[in-house]
Coordinates of C-alpha atoms in Angstrom, one line a residue:
X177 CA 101.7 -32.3 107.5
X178 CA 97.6 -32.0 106.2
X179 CA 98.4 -35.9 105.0
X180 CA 100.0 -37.0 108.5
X181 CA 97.4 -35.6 110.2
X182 CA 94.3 -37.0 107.9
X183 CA 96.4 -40.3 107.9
X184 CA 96.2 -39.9 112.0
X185 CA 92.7 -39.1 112.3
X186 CA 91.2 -41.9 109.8
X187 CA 93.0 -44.6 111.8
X188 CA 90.5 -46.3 114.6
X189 CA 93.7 -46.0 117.1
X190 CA 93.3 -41.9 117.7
X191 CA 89.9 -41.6 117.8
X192 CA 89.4 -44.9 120.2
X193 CA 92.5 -43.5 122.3
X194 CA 90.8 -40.0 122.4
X195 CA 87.6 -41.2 123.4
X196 CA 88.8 -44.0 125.7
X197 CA 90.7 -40.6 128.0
X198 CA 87.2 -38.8 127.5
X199 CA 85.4 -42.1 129.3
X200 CA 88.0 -42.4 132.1
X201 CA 87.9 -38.6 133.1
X202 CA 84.5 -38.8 132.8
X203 CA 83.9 -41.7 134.4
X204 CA 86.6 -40.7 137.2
X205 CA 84.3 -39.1 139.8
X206 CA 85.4 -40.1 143.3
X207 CA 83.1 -38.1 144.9
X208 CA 80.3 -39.8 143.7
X209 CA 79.7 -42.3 146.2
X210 CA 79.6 -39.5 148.8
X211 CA 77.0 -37.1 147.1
X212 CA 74.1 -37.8 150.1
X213 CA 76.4 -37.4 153.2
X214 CA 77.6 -34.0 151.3
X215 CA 74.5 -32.7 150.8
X216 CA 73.2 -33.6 154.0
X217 CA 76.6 -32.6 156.0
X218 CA 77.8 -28.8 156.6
X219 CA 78.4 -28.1 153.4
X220 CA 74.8 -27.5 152.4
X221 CA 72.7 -28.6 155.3
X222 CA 69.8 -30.5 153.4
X223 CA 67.7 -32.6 155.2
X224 CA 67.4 -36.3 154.3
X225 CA 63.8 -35.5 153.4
X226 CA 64.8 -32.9 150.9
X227 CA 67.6 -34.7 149.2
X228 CA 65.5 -38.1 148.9
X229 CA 62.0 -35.9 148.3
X230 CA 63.0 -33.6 146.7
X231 CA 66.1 -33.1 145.0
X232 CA 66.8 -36.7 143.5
X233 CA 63.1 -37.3 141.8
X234 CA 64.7 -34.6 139.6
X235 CA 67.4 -36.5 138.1
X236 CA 64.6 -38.6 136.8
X237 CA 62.3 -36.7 135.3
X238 CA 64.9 -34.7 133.2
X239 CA 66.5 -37.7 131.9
X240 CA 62.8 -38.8 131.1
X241 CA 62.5 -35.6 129.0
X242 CA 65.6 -35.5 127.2
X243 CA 66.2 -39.0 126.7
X244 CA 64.4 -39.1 123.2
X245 CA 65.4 -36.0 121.9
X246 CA 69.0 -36.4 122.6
X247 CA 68.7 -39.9 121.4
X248 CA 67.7 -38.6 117.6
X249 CA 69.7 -35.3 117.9
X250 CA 72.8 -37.5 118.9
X251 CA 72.8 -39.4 115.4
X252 CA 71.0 -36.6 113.3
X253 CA 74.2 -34.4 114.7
X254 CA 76.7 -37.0 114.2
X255 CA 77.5 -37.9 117.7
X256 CA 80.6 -35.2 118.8
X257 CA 78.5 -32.5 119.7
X258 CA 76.5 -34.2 122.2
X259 CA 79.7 -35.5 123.4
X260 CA 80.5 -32.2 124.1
X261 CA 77.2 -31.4 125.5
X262 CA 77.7 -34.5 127.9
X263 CA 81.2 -33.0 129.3
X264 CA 79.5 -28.9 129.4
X265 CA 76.8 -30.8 131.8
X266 CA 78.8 -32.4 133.7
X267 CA 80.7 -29.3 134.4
X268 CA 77.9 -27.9 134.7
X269 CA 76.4 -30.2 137.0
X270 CA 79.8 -30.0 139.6
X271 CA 80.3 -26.3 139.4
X272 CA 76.9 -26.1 141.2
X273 CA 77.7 -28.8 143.4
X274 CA 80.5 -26.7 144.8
X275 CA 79.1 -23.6 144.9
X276 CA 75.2 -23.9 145.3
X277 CA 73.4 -23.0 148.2
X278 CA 69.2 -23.7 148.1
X279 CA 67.2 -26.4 147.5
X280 CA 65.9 -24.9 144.1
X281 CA 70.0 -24.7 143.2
X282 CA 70.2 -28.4 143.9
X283 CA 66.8 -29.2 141.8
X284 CA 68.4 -27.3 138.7
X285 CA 71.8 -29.2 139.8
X286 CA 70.2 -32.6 139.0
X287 CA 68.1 -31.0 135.6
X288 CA 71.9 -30.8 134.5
X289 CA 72.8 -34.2 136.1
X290 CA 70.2 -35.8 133.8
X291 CA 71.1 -33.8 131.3
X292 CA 74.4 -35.4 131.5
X293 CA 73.2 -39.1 131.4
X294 CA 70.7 -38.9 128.5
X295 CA 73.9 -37.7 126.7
X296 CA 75.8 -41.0 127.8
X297 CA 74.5 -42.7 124.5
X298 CA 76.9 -40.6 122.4
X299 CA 80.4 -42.0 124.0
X300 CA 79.4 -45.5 123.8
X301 CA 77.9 -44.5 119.9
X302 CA 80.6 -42.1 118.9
X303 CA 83.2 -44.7 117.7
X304 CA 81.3 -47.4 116.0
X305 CA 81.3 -44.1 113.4
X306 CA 84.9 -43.9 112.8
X307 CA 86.0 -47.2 112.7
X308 CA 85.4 -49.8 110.5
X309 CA 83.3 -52.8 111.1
X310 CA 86.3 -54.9 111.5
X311 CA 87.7 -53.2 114.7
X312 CA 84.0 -53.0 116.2
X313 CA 84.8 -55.9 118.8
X314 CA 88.3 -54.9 120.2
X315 CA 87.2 -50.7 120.2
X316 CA 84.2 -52.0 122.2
X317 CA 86.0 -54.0 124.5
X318 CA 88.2 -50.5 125.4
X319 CA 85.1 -48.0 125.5
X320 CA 83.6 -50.6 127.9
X321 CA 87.0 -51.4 130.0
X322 CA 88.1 -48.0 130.4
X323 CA 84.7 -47.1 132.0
X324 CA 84.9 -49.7 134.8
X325 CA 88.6 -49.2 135.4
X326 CA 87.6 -45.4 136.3
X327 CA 84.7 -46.0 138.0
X328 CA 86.6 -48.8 140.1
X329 CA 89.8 -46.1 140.3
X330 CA 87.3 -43.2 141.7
X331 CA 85.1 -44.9 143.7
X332 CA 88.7 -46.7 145.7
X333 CA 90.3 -43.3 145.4
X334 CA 87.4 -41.7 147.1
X335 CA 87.6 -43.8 149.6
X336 CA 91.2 -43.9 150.3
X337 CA 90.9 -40.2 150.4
X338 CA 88.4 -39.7 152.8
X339 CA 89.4 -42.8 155.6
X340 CA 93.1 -42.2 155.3
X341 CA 93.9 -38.6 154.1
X342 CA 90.7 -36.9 155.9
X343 CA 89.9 -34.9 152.6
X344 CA 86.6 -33.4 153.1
X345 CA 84.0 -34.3 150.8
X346 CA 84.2 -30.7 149.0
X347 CA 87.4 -31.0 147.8
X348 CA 86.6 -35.1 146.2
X349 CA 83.7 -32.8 144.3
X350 CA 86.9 -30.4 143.2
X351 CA 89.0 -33.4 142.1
X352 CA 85.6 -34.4 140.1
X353 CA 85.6 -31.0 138.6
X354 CA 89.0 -31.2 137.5
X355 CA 88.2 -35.0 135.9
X356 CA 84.9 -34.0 134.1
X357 CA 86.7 -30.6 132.8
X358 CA 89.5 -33.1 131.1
X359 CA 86.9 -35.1 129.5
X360 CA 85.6 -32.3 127.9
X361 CA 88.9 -31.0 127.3
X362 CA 89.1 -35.0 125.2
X363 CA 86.4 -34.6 123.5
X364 CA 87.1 -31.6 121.3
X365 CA 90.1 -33.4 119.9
X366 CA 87.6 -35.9 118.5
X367 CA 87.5 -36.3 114.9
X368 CA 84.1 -35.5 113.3
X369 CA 82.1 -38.4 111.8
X370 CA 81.0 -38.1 108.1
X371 CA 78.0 -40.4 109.3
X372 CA 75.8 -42.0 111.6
X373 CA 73.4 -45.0 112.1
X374 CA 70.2 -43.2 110.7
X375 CA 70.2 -39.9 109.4
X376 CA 73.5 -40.0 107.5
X377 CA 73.9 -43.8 106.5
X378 CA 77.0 -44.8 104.5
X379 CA 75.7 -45.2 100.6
X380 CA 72.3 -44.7 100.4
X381 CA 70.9 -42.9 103.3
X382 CA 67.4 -45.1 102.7
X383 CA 69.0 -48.6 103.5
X384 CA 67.7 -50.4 106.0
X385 CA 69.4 -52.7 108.4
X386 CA 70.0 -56.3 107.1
X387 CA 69.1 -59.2 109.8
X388 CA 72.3 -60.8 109.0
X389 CA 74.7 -58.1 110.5
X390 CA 74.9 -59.5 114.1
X391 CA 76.3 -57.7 117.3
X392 CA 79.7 -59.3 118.3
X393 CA 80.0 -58.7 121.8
X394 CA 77.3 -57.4 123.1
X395 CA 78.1 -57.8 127.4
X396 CA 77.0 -55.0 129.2
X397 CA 77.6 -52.9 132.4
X398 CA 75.9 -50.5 134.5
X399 CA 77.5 -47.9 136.6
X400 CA 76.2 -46.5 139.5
X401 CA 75.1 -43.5 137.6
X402 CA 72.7 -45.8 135.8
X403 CA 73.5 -48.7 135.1
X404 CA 75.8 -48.1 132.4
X405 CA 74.7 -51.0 129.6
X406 CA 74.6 -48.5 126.3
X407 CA 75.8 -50.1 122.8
X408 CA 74.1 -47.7 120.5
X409 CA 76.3 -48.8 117.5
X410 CA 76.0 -47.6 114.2
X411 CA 77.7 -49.2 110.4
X412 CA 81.0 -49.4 109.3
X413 CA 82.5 -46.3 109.0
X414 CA 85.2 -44.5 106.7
X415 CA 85.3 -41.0 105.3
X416 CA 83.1 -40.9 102.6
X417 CA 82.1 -37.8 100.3
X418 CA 79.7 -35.1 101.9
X419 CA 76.2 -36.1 101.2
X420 CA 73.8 -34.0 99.3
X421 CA 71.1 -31.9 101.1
X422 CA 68.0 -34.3 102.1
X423 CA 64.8 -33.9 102.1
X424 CA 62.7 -31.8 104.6
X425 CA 60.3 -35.2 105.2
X426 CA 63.5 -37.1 105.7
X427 CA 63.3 -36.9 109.4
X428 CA 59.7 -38.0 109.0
X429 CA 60.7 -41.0 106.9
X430 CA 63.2 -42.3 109.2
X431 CA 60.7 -42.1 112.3
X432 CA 58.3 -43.8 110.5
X433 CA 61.0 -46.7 109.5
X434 CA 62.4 -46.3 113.1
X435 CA 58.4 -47.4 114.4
X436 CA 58.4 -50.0 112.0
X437 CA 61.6 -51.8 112.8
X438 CA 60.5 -52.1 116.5
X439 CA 57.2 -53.6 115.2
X440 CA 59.1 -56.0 113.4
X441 CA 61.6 -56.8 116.6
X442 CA 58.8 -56.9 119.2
X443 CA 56.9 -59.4 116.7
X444 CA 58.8 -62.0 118.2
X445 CA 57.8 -63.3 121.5
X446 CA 61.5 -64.3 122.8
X447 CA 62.4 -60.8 121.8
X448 CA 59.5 -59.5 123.9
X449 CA 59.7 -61.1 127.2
X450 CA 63.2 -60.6 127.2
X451 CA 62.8 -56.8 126.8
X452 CA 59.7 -56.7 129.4
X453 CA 62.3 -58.4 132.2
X454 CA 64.9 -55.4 130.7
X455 CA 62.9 -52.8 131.4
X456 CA 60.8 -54.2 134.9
X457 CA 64.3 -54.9 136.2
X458 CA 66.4 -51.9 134.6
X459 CA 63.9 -49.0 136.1
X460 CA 64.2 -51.1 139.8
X461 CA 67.7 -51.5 139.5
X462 CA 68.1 -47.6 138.7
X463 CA 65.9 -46.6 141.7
X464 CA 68.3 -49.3 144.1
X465 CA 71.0 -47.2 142.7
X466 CA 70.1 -44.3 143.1
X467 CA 68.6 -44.0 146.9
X468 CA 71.1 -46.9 148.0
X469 CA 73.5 -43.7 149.6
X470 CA 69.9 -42.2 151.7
X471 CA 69.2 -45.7 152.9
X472 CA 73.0 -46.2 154.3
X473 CA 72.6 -42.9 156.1
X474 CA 69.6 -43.9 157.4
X475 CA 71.3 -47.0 158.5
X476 CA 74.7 -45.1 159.4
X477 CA 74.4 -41.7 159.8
X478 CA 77.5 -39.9 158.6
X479 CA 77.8 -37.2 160.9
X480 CA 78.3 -39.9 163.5
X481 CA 80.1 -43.3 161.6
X482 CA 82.3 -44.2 159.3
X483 CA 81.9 -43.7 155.6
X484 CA 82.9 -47.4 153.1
X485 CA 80.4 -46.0 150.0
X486 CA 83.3 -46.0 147.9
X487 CA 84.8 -49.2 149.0
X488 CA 81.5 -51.2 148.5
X489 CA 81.0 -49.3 145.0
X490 CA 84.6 -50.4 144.1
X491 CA 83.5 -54.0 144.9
X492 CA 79.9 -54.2 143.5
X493 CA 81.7 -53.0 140.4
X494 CA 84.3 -55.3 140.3
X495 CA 81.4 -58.1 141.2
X496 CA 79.1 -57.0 138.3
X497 CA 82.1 -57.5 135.9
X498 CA 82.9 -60.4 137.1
X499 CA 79.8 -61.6 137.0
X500 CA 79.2 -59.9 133.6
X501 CA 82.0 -61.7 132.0
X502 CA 81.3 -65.2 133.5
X503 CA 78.3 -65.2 131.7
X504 CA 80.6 -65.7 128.5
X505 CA 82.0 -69.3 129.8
X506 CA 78.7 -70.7 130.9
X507 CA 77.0 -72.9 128.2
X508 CA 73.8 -73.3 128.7
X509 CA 70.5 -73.5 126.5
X510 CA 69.0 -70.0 127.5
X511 CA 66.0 -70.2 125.1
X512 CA 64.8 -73.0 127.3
X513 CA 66.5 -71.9 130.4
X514 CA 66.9 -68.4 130.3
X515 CA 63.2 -67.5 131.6
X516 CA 64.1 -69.6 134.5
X517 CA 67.7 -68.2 135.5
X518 CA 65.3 -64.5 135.5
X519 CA 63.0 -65.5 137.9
X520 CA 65.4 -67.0 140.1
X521 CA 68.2 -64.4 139.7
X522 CA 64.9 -61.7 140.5
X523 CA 64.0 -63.2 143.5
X524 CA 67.7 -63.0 144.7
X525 CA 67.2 -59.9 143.8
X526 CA 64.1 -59.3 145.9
X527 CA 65.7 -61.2 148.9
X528 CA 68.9 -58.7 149.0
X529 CA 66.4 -55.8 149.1
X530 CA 64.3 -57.5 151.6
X531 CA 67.8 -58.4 153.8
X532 CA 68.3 -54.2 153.4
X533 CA 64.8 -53.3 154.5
X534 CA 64.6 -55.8 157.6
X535 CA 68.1 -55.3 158.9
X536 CA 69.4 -52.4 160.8
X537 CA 73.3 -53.2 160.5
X538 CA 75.1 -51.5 158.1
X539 CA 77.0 -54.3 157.2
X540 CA 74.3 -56.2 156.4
X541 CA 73.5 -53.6 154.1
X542 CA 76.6 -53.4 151.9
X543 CA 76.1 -57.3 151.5
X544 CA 73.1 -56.9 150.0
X545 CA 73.5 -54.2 147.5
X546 CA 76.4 -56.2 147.1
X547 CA 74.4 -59.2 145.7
X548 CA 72.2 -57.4 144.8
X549 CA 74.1 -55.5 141.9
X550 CA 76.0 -58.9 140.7
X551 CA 73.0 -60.9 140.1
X552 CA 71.3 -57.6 137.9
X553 CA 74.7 -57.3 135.9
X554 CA 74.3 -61.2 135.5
X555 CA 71.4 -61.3 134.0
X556 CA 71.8 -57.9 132.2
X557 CA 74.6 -59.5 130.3
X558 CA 72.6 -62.9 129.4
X559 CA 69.2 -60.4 128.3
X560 CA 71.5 -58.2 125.7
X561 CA 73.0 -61.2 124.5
X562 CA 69.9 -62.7 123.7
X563 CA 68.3 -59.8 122.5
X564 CA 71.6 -58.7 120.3
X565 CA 72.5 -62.3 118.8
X566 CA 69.9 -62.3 116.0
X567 CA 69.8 -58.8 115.4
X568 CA 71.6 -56.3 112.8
X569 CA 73.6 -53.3 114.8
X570 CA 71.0 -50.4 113.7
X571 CA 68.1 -52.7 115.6
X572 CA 69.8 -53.5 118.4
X573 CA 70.5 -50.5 119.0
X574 CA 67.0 -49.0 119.0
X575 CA 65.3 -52.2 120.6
X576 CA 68.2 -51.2 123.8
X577 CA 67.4 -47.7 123.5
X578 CA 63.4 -48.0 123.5
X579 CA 64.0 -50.5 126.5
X580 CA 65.8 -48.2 128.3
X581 CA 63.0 -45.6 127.6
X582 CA 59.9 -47.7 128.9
X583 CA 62.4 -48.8 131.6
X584 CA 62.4 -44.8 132.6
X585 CA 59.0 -44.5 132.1
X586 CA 58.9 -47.1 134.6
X587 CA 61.1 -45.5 137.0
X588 CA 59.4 -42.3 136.8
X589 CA 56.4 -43.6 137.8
X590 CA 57.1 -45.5 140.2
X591 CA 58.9 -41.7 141.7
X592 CA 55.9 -39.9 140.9
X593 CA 54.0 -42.1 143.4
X594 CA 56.1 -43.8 146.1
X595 CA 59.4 -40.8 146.8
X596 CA 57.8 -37.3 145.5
X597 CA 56.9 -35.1 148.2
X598 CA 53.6 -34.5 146.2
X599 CA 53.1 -38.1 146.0
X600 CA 53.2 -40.9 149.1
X601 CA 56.3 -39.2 150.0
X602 CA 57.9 -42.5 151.8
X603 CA 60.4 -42.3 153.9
X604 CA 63.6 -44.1 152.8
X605 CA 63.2 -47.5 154.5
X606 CA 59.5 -48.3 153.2
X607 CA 60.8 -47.3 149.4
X608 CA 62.7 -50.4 149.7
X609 CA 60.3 -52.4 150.9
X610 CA 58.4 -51.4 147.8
X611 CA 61.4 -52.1 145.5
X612 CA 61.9 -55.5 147.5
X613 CA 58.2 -56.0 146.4
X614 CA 58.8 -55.1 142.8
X615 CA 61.2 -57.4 142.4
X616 CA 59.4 -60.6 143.7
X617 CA 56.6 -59.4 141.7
X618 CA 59.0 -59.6 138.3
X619 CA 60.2 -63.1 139.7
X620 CA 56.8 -64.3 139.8
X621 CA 56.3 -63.0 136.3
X622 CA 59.2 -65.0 135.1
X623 CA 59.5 -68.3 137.4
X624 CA 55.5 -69.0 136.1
X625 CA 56.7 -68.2 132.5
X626 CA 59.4 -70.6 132.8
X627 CA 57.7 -73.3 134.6
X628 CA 55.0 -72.7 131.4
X629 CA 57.6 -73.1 128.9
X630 CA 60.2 -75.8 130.3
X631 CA 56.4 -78.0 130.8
X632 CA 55.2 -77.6 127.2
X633 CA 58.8 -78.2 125.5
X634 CA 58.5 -81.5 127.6
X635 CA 55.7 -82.2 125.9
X636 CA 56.0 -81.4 122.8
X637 CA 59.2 -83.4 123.1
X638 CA 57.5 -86.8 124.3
X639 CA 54.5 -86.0 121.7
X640 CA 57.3 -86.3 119.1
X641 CA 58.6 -89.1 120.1
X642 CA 55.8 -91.4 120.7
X643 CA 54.3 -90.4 117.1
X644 CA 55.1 -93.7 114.4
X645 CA 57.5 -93.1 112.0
X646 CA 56.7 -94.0 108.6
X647 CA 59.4 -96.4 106.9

């Protein structure tokens, strides 16, 4: 029986099938894309002012705070236990949902809430560590589909739900409950890794990544709770011996290789300016996300209109993959082109947001954030590839993990001074004017960059050929 069941739990099939139900119950909240007319509604009778002011600029900080710690702990812990932590938050997170009353309640609601999302990097981390290298492109293919086919499932479900069955919005944030409480349920049936990308290497815990160890498929996608694009992968994977005790400076040691593996990564320029688009676009594309629900109240006021967030969420995510895996048939020359297709994908970008700020029909609206979403998962897809194809897993993984950070330090700013109540405190429609603003602001960036580049290859090119060639 010990032998069938270590037999079971060293094959990549259980622990990708348990994981796969821990990202679809997870994943599966249907009451998601209903959170502002709920806490605006009966139910807890928040203002608009308070929810957008007040109770969402949370979210934001605490994921600032927690992201880096939970980003070491999750790998120095061996991933499972922050899984676990992910599916207590979430539980967490709902439970006060359900039964808070009080904006301070709310404010410690999305503390947990962020909680919850900085943990996000150990589901998409977790199975790269029990499987060997050879499955990593088909168990990455499942992580990834299972977590669009739930959030497609819950936000349709939602929807169906509320237009057709008249269930009120508390009882989608029960049926969320239930779903988050099953995840976390999954995830103590996970096996336990033996090791991880840094802390507990396979062999010798001092190797470092080798440049010749390429991520296979590296196509994102970002969900609405942030723009889920998270391949923290770590090396091939088997049971191995325990290791011996390490040092007390071995946290120190890997921090300090950790600081110099970015140097080395950010040393090249294509490297670089395709992480600064990642993270100028990445912290506007959270913001989007995250207010789009205040700004179609604002448009549509729920007490008084029809409801289609989870309709429009089940489309923008079936548009961003889409979009996401188009990118894979499309054969183009990026180093020369890519710079371009930002700036002009970005200023799309910018003229959705625009189309939202200037119009006062709700339809309108949805069309934009419709666009709006499938040109950022576009280019989302063609930026990881670009920045995964030359790199081993271990540096991919921190370059997309120290983008994601500046891209929150980004987004936190830009809370601090245009939606905190101690800050400007702007009302809902003339945030996204500023993130319409943003955006042309990174197309500029990128449409001069590319005019720059695509003009001196051109020369360069016509230099070459009108030099004499020696016979």
């Amino acid at each position: 029986m010990d032998c069938w069941k270590g037999a079971i739990c060293r094959s990549w099939i259980y622990p990708t099938l348990i994981i796969c139900m821990n990202g679809f119950f997870s994943t599966m909240r249907p009451s998601e894309s209903f959170l502002t007319p709920y806490l605006t509604g009966p139910d807890k009778n928040l203002t608009v002012e308070q929810v957008t002011n007040q109770v969402f600029p949370v979210w934001t900080y605490s994921y600032l705070a927690l992201l880096f710690p939970v980003f070491l702990a999750t790998d120095y812990l061996r991933y499972k236990p922050v899984v676990l932590l992910q599916g207590l938050s979430l539980i967490i997170t709902w439970f006060l949902l359900l039964y808070a009353q009080g904006l301070r309640a709310f404010q410690l609601l999305e503390f947990f809430y962020g909680m919850g999302t900085a943990t996000e990097v150990a589901y998409y981390a977790y199975i790269y560590s029990v499987v060997s290298a050879d499955h990593y492109q088909r168990v990455t293919s499942y992580c990834r589909s299972i977590t669009l086919v739930a959030a497609t499932f819950a936000a349709v479900l939602g929807q169906l739900l509320v237009s057709l069955a008249d269930v009120s919005y508390f009882h989608l944030n029960a049926i969320t409950l239930a779903s988050v409480s099953l995840a976390f349920v999954c995830s103590f049936l996970l096996p336990m890794p033996q090791k991880s990308m840094f802390f507990h290497r396979k062999g010798n815990s001092e190797t470092h990544p080798q440049p010749d160890r390429v991520v296979t498929e590296p196509s994102p996608n970002i969900s609405s709770s942030c723009q889920q694009d998270k391949d923290c992968t770590a090396a091939d994977m088997g049971p191995t011996p325990m290791q011996q005790p390490e040092p007390q400076h071995h946290v120190l040691r890997v921090l300090v290789q950790l600081g110099k593996d970015l140097k080395d990564c950010y040393s090249s320029r294509k490297l670089l300016y395709w992480s600064l688009w990642w993270a100028l676009a990445t912290a506007g594309f959270n913001q989007v996300v995250n207010y789009i629900q205040v700004l179609w109240d604002f448009r549509a006021p729920s007490h008084s209109s029809a409801v289609y967030n989870g309709a429009v969420e089940a489309v923008a995510t079936f548009l961003g993959s889409a979009t996401s895996m188009a990118v894979g048939y499309v054969k183009v020359n990026w180093d020369l082109t890519g710079e371009l297709a930002l700036g002009i994908f970005s200023a799309m970008d910018a003229g959705s947001l625009f189309l939202m700020y200037f119009t006062d029909n709700i339809w309108a609206c949805y069309a934009g954030y419709l666009a709006f979403k499938a040109c950022y998962m576009l280019l989302i897809t063609i930026a990881t590839f670009q920045i995964a194809v030359n790199l081993s897993m271990e540096r991919y993984a921190l370059m997309f993990g120290f983008n994601n950070f500046i891209a929150l330090v980004i987004q936190t700013i830009v809370t601090v001074v245009v939606v905190d109540s101690n800050g400007l405190g702007l009302g809902i429609s003339t945030q996204f004017l500023i993130y319409s603003s943003y955006f042309t602001f990174i197309a500029g960036i990128f449409l001069i960059r590319s005019v720059y580049t695509i003009v001196s290859t051109k020369c360069r090119n016509t230099s070459t050929a009108g030099e004499p060639t020696d016979h």
